[in-house]
PDB file of C-alpha atoms in Angstrom:
ATOM      1  CA  UNK T   1      13.283 -19.616  70.364  1.00 51.00           C
ATOM      2  CA  UNK T   2      15.417 -20.795  67.865  1.00 56.00           C
ATOM      3  CA  UNK T   3      15.403 -16.514  65.854  1.00 53.00           C
ATOM      4  CA  UNK T   4      18.715 -15.223  66.216  1.00 54.00           C
ATOM      5  CA  UNK T   5      18.935 -12.091  67.699  1.00 56.00           C
ATOM      6  CA  UNK T   6      19.445  -9.832  64.517  1.00 54.00           C
ATOM      7  CA  UNK T   7      16.594 -10.839  63.003  1.00 53.00           C
ATOM      8  CA  UNK T   8      14.790  -9.642  66.798  1.00 54.00           C
ATOM      9  CA  UNK T   9      16.805  -6.913  66.533  1.00 53.00           C
ATOM     10  CA  UNK T  10      15.326  -5.725  63.383  1.00 51.00           C
ATOM     11  CA  UNK T  11      11.524  -6.899  64.078  1.00 51.00           C
ATOM     12  CA  UNK T  12      11.633  -4.764  66.686  1.00 55.00           C
ATOM     13  CA  UNK T  13      12.933  -1.811  64.909  1.00 51.00           C
ATOM     14  CA  UNK T  14      10.254  -2.148  62.165  1.00 48.00           C
ATOM     15  CA  UNK T  15       7.149  -2.049  64.746  1.00 51.00           C
ATOM     16  CA  UNK T  16       9.167   0.460  66.601  1.00 50.00           C
ATOM     17  CA  UNK T  17       9.232   2.796  62.475  1.00 49.00           C
ATOM     18  CA  UNK T  18       6.750   5.128  62.534  1.00 49.00           C
ATOM     19  CA  UNK T  19       4.557   4.904  60.149  1.00 49.00           C
ATOM     20  CA  UNK T  20       5.867   7.800  57.494  1.00 49.00           C
ATOM     21  CA  UNK T  21       4.471   9.491  53.800  1.00 50.00           C
ATOM     22  CA  UNK T  22       4.485   7.236  50.597  1.00 48.00           C
ATOM     23  CA  UNK T  23       5.396  11.058  48.647  1.00 52.00           C
ATOM     24  CA  UNK T  24       8.612  11.311  51.288  1.00 59.00           C
ATOM     25  CA  UNK T  25      11.655   9.424  49.650  1.00 63.00           C
ATOM     26  CA  UNK T  26      12.801   6.746  52.454  1.00 62.00           C
ATOM     27  CA  UNK T  27      16.506   6.383  53.746  1.00 64.00           C
ATOM     28  CA  UNK T  28      17.381   2.657  51.257  1.00 63.00           C
ATOM     29  CA  UNK T  29      19.024   1.567  54.393  1.00 66.00           C
ATOM     30  CA  UNK T  30      16.042   2.313  57.027  1.00 61.00           C
ATOM     31  CA  UNK T  31      13.410  -0.039  58.002  1.00 63.00           C
ATOM     32  CA  UNK T  32       9.540   0.451  55.499  1.00 66.00           C
ATOM     33  CA  UNK T  33       7.598  -0.289  58.816  1.00 68.00           C
ATOM     34  CA  UNK T  34       5.148  -2.694  57.588  1.00 71.00           C
ATOM     35  CA  UNK T  35       6.314  -7.146  57.127  1.00 75.00           C
ATOM     36  CA  UNK T  36       7.309  -7.162  53.469  1.00 77.00           C
ATOM     37  CA  UNK T  37       3.650  -9.287  52.282  1.00 72.00           C
ATOM     38  CA  UNK T  38       3.887 -13.420  51.443  1.00 78.00           C
ATOM     39  CA  UNK T  39       4.235 -14.023  47.141  1.00 80.00           C
ATOM     40  CA  UNK T  40       0.355 -15.498  47.590  1.00 77.00           C
ATOM     41  CA  UNK T  41      -1.555 -12.494  49.082  1.00 75.00           C
ATOM     42  CA  UNK T  42       0.776  -9.945  46.349  1.00 71.00           C
ATOM     43  CA  UNK T  43      -0.114 -12.455  43.218  1.00 74.00           C
ATOM     44  CA  UNK T  44      -3.851 -12.441  44.261  1.00 73.00           C
ATOM     45  CA  UNK T  45      -3.937  -7.948  45.009  1.00 72.00           C
ATOM     46  CA  UNK T  46      -2.649  -7.572  41.819  1.00 68.00           C
ATOM     47  CA  UNK T  47      -4.755 -10.045  40.836  1.00 65.00           C
ATOM     48  CA  UNK T  48      -7.972  -8.286  41.810  1.00 59.00           C
ATOM     49  CA  UNK T  49      -7.094  -4.360  40.738  1.00 52.00           C
ATOM     50  CA  UNK T  50      -6.041  -5.603  36.836  1.00 53.00           C
ATOM     51  CA  UNK T  51      -9.036  -7.262  36.776  1.00 53.00           C
ATOM     52  CA  UNK T  52     -12.372  -4.957  36.652  1.00 52.00           C
ATOM     53  CA  UNK T  53     -15.829  -5.780  37.797  1.00 60.00           C
ATOM     54  CA  UNK T  54     -17.393  -5.989  34.322  1.00 69.00           C
ATOM     55  CA  UNK T  55     -18.604  -9.359  33.113  1.00 84.00           C
ATOM     56  CA  UNK T  56     -17.670 -11.065  30.383  1.00 87.00           C
ATOM     57  CA  UNK T  57     -21.042 -10.498  28.655  1.00 86.00           C
ATOM     58  CA  UNK T  58     -20.581  -6.116  29.894  1.00 87.00           C
ATOM     59  CA  UNK T  59     -16.756  -6.391  27.963  1.00 86.00           C
ATOM     60  CA  UNK T  60     -17.288  -7.563  25.190  1.00 89.00           C
ATOM     61  CA  UNK T  61     -20.348  -5.034  25.026  1.00 89.00           C
ATOM     62  CA  UNK T  62     -18.241  -2.110  25.157  1.00 89.00           C
ATOM     63  CA  UNK T  63     -15.350  -2.807  22.908  1.00 91.00           C
ATOM     64  CA  UNK T  64     -18.224  -3.743  20.496  1.00 93.00           C
ATOM     65  CA  UNK T  65     -19.610  -0.145  21.312  1.00 92.00           C
ATOM     66  CA  UNK T  66     -15.922   0.934  20.930  1.00 91.00           C
ATOM     67  CA  UNK T  67     -15.188  -1.207  17.767  1.00 91.00           C
ATOM     68  CA  UNK T  68     -18.511   0.438  16.410  1.00 91.00           C
ATOM     69  CA  UNK T  69     -17.245   4.283  17.498  1.00 89.00           C
ATOM     70  CA  UNK T  70     -14.320   3.796  15.686  1.00 86.00           C
ATOM     71  CA  UNK T  71     -15.384   2.638  12.321  1.00 88.00           C
ATOM     72  CA  UNK T  72     -17.401   6.015  12.701  1.00 88.00           C
ATOM     73  CA  UNK T  73     -14.687   7.972  13.545  1.00 85.00           C
ATOM     74  CA  UNK T  74     -12.861   6.662  10.679  1.00 83.00           C
ATOM     75  CA  UNK T  75     -15.755   7.251   8.489  1.00 85.00           C
ATOM     76  CA  UNK T  76     -16.067  10.664   8.831  1.00 86.00           C
ATOM     77  CA  UNK T  77     -12.261  10.479   8.334  1.00 81.00           C
ATOM     78  CA  UNK T  78     -13.159   9.571   5.162  1.00 83.00           C
ATOM     79  CA  UNK T  79     -15.393  11.786   3.773  1.00 81.00           C
ATOM     80  CA  UNK T  80     -13.229  14.800   5.672  1.00 81.00           C
ATOM     81  CA  UNK T  81     -10.012  13.661   5.260  1.00 76.00           C
ATOM     82  CA  UNK T  82      -9.038  13.930   8.645  1.00 77.00           C
ATOM     83  CA  UNK T  83      -6.011  12.604   8.915  1.00 79.00           C
ATOM     84  CA  UNK T  84      -6.303  11.784  13.124  1.00 82.00           C
ATOM     85  CA  UNK T  85      -8.776   8.303  11.883  1.00 83.00           C
ATOM     86  CA  UNK T  86      -7.411   7.432   8.576  1.00 86.00           C
ATOM     87  CA  UNK T  87      -6.933   4.079   7.383  1.00 87.00           C
ATOM     88  CA  UNK T  88      -2.952   3.283   8.311  1.00 87.00           C
ATOM     89  CA  UNK T  89      -2.058   2.306   3.945  1.00 89.00           C
ATOM     90  CA  UNK T  90      -3.940   6.172   3.707  1.00 91.00           C
ATOM     91  CA  UNK T  91      -2.373   8.475   6.843  1.00 90.00           C
ATOM     92  CA  UNK T  92       1.487  10.208   5.861  1.00 91.00           C
ATOM     93  CA  UNK T  93       1.862  13.350   3.821  1.00 93.00           C
ATOM     94  CA  UNK T  94       3.215  11.506   0.998  1.00 94.00           C
ATOM     95  CA  UNK T  95      -0.052   9.600   0.147  1.00 94.00           C
ATOM     96  CA  UNK T  96      -2.136  13.325   0.610  1.00 94.00           C
ATOM     97  CA  UNK T  97       0.195  14.455  -2.006  1.00 95.00           C
ATOM     98  CA  UNK T  98      -0.421  11.139  -4.200  1.00 95.00           C
ATOM     99  CA  UNK T  99      -3.833  11.669  -3.811  1.00 95.00           C
ATOM    100  CA  UNK T 100      -4.428  15.278  -4.393  1.00 95.00           C
ATOM    101  CA  UNK T 101      -1.744  14.945  -8.025  1.00 95.00           C
ATOM    102  CA  UNK T 102      -4.936  12.071  -9.200  1.00 96.00           C
ATOM    103  CA  UNK T 103      -7.401  14.079  -7.750  1.00 95.00           C
ATOM    104  CA  UNK T 104      -6.653  16.800  -9.365  1.00 94.00           C
ATOM    105  CA  UNK T 105      -6.522  15.608 -13.159  1.00 93.00           C
ATOM    106  CA  UNK T 106      -8.225  14.025 -15.684  1.00 92.00           C
ATOM    107  CA  UNK T 107      -7.756  10.888 -15.494  1.00 93.00           C
ATOM    108  CA  UNK T 108      -7.891   8.223 -18.919  1.00 92.00           C
ATOM    109  CA  UNK T 109      -8.459   4.629 -16.435  1.00 93.00           C
ATOM    110  CA  UNK T 110     -11.696   6.512 -14.111  1.00 92.00           C
ATOM    111  CA  UNK T 111     -13.805   6.625 -17.670  1.00 91.00           C
ATOM    112  CA  UNK T 112     -13.354   2.287 -17.371  1.00 91.00           C
ATOM    113  CA  UNK T 113     -16.739   1.413 -15.868  1.00 90.00           C
ATOM    114  CA  UNK T 114     -18.852   3.242 -18.796  1.00 90.00           C
ATOM    115  CA  UNK T 115     -16.862   2.598 -21.671  1.00 92.00           C
ATOM    116  CA  UNK T 116     -16.867  -0.966 -20.288  1.00 91.00           C
ATOM    117  CA  UNK T 117     -20.485  -1.137 -20.060  1.00 92.00           C
ATOM    118  CA  UNK T 118     -20.703   0.583 -23.670  1.00 90.00           C
ATOM    119  CA  UNK T 119     -18.278  -2.276 -24.909  1.00 90.00           C
ATOM    120  CA  UNK T 120     -20.228  -4.501 -24.391  1.00 91.00           C
ATOM    121  CA  UNK T 121     -23.234  -3.328 -25.630  1.00 90.00           C
ATOM    122  CA  UNK T 122     -21.761  -2.600 -28.615  1.00 88.00           C
ATOM    123  CA  UNK T 123     -20.985  -6.910 -28.597  1.00 88.00           C
ATOM    124  CA  UNK T 124     -23.766  -7.943 -27.386  1.00 89.00           C
ATOM    125  CA  UNK T 125     -25.674  -6.141 -31.107  1.00 88.00           C
ATOM    126  CA  UNK T 126     -25.696  -9.126 -33.729  1.00 87.00           C
ATOM    127  CA  UNK T 127     -24.680  -6.668 -36.016  1.00 89.00           C
ATOM    128  CA  UNK T 128     -20.464  -7.629 -36.581  1.00 90.00           C
ATOM    129  CA  UNK T 129     -19.697  -3.955 -38.177  1.00 90.00           C
ATOM    130  CA  UNK T 130     -20.598  -2.766 -34.524  1.00 88.00           C
ATOM    131  CA  UNK T 131     -19.458  -5.854 -33.241  1.00 89.00           C
ATOM    132  CA  UNK T 132     -15.567  -5.355 -34.287  1.00 91.00           C
ATOM    133  CA  UNK T 133     -15.937  -1.113 -33.714  1.00 91.00           C
ATOM    134  CA  UNK T 134     -16.597  -2.758 -29.907  1.00 90.00           C
ATOM    135  CA  UNK T 135     -13.629  -4.805 -29.949  1.00 91.00           C
ATOM    136  CA  UNK T 136     -11.325  -2.485 -31.720  1.00 94.00           C
ATOM    137  CA  UNK T 137     -12.866   0.114 -28.855  1.00 92.00           C
ATOM    138  CA  UNK T 138     -11.203  -2.894 -26.765  1.00 92.00           C
ATOM    139  CA  UNK T 139      -7.789  -2.117 -27.594  1.00 94.00           C
ATOM    140  CA  UNK T 140      -7.817   1.775 -27.796  1.00 94.00           C
ATOM    141  CA  UNK T 141      -9.561   2.102 -24.364  1.00 93.00           C
ATOM    142  CA  UNK T 142      -6.788  -0.664 -22.985  1.00 94.00           C
ATOM    143  CA  UNK T 143      -3.926   1.088 -24.952  1.00 96.00           C
ATOM    144  CA  UNK T 144      -4.725   4.474 -23.412  1.00 96.00           C
ATOM    145  CA  UNK T 145      -4.907   3.279 -19.629  1.00 95.00           C
ATOM    146  CA  UNK T 146      -1.787   1.349 -19.704  1.00 96.00           C
ATOM    147  CA  UNK T 147      -0.412   4.971 -20.752  1.00 97.00           C
ATOM    148  CA  UNK T 148      -2.246   7.536 -19.333  1.00 96.00           C
ATOM    149  CA  UNK T 149      -1.142   4.910 -16.325  1.00 95.00           C
ATOM    150  CA  UNK T 150       2.643   5.797 -17.523  1.00 96.00           C
ATOM    151  CA  UNK T 151       2.409   8.915 -17.702  1.00 96.00           C
ATOM    152  CA  UNK T 152       0.897   9.246 -14.461  1.00 96.00           C
ATOM    153  CA  UNK T 153       2.867   7.093 -13.070  1.00 96.00           C
ATOM    154  CA  UNK T 154       7.110   8.734 -14.245  1.00 96.00           C
ATOM    155  CA  UNK T 155       5.237  12.399 -13.061  1.00 96.00           C
ATOM    156  CA  UNK T 156       3.784  11.382  -9.635  1.00 96.00           C
ATOM    157  CA  UNK T 157       8.031   9.734  -8.969  1.00 95.00           C
ATOM    158  CA  UNK T 158       9.146  12.210 -10.781  1.00 95.00           C
ATOM    159  CA  UNK T 159       6.910  14.931  -8.373  1.00 94.00           C
ATOM    160  CA  UNK T 160       7.575  13.202  -4.922  1.00 94.00           C
ATOM    161  CA  UNK T 161      11.133  12.616  -5.561  1.00 94.00           C
ATOM    162  CA  UNK T 162      11.062  16.312  -5.434  1.00 93.00           C
ATOM    163  CA  UNK T 163       8.864  17.180  -1.856  1.00 93.00           C
ATOM    164  CA  UNK T 164       9.334  14.181  -0.663  1.00 92.00           C
ATOM    165  CA  UNK T 165      13.429  13.362  -0.887  1.00 88.00           C
ATOM    166  CA  UNK T 166      14.224  11.865   2.906  1.00 86.00           C
ATOM    167  CA  UNK T 167      10.630  10.183   3.266  1.00 88.00           C
ATOM    168  CA  UNK T 168       9.699   7.037   2.491  1.00 89.00           C
ATOM    169  CA  UNK T 169       7.774   6.593  -0.158  1.00 90.00           C
ATOM    170  CA  UNK T 170       6.704   2.549  -0.878  1.00 92.00           C
ATOM    171  CA  UNK T 171       4.019   2.366  -2.543  1.00 94.00           C
ATOM    172  CA  UNK T 172       2.687   5.732  -2.850  1.00 95.00           C
ATOM    173  CA  UNK T 173       1.954   4.906  -7.406  1.00 95.00           C
ATOM    174  CA  UNK T 174       0.809   2.774  -6.819  1.00 95.00           C
ATOM    175  CA  UNK T 175      -1.571   3.347  -4.610  1.00 96.00           C
ATOM    176  CA  UNK T 176      -2.508   7.059  -7.299  1.00 95.00           C
ATOM    177  CA  UNK T 177      -3.134   3.751 -10.274  1.00 95.00           C
ATOM    178  CA  UNK T 178      -5.346   2.155  -8.047  1.00 95.00           C
ATOM    179  CA  UNK T 179      -6.794   5.630  -6.834  1.00 95.00           C
ATOM    180  CA  UNK T 180      -7.422   7.378 -11.003  1.00 94.00           C
ATOM    181  CA  UNK T 181      -9.072   3.569 -11.708  1.00 92.00           C
ATOM    182  CA  UNK T 182     -11.892   4.996  -9.577  1.00 93.00           C
ATOM    183  CA  UNK T 183     -14.462   7.005 -10.302  1.00 92.00           C
ATOM    184  CA  UNK T 184     -14.772  10.136  -8.862  1.00 92.00           C
ATOM    185  CA  UNK T 185     -17.004  10.525  -6.617  1.00 90.00           C
ATOM    186  CA  UNK T 186     -16.653   6.562  -5.777  1.00 91.00           C
ATOM    187  CA  UNK T 187     -12.966   7.450  -4.227  1.00 92.00           C
ATOM    188  CA  UNK T 188     -12.189   7.005  -0.610  1.00 90.00           C
ATOM    189  CA  UNK T 189     -11.384   9.607   0.514  1.00 92.00           C
ATOM    190  CA  UNK T 190     -13.062  12.633  -1.137  1.00 92.00           C
ATOM    191  CA  UNK T 191     -10.999  14.603  -2.876  1.00 93.00           C
ATOM    192  CA  UNK T 192      -9.455  17.377  -1.253  1.00 90.00           C
ATOM    193  CA  UNK T 193      -8.587  19.616  -4.289  1.00 92.00           C
ATOM    194  CA  UNK T 194     -10.354  20.928  -7.757  1.00 91.00           C
ATOM    195  CA  UNK T 195      -9.733  19.162 -10.595  1.00 91.00           C
ATOM    196  CA  UNK T 196      -6.768  21.657 -12.544  1.00 87.00           C
ATOM    197  CA  UNK T 197      -6.132  22.494  -9.210  1.00 88.00           C
ATOM    198  CA  UNK T 198      -2.637  22.296  -8.374  1.00 84.00           C
ATOM    199  CA  UNK T 199      -1.862  19.433  -5.535  1.00 80.00           C
TER     200      UNK T 199
END
């Protein structure tokens, strides 16, 4: 009764407008051919699209399965060296080179655990001479590991600066030195180069 004439004309135009294919572009001033939905109905429609029909139990089960498959892919990648599924700390050409650099040479630090067992056994024997030898061996092993790690870190840093001039090399030397402390057969990702082979 009190509606303006302009609104009545627009409503009539909207009723008369043909339904067009959504793939064709519509002129910005042309009527759209349907009434604008209320905010509450639009929000409820969005929520119904966003919420899947899964229950909380099913969603948790699917999440567990996805996590299990991701961990399995990561485990296989650690064994095969597949870059796509490696953890973030092992990814990238810089980290790969650091691993290959360590794996291609003998490191004194990797023999620390077997030597530690031998020294511990010697120190437990109730013979003063053997206990003195064990103490001396501890000192020699620690000094050798520190010197070897220093030389390895210096050489690796130099190689990284030559090969990866513009890339981020932060933490690569520490990563390599931590790898050198592990026995070769226990390293993950598994070594991809043989000893003496240039990385």
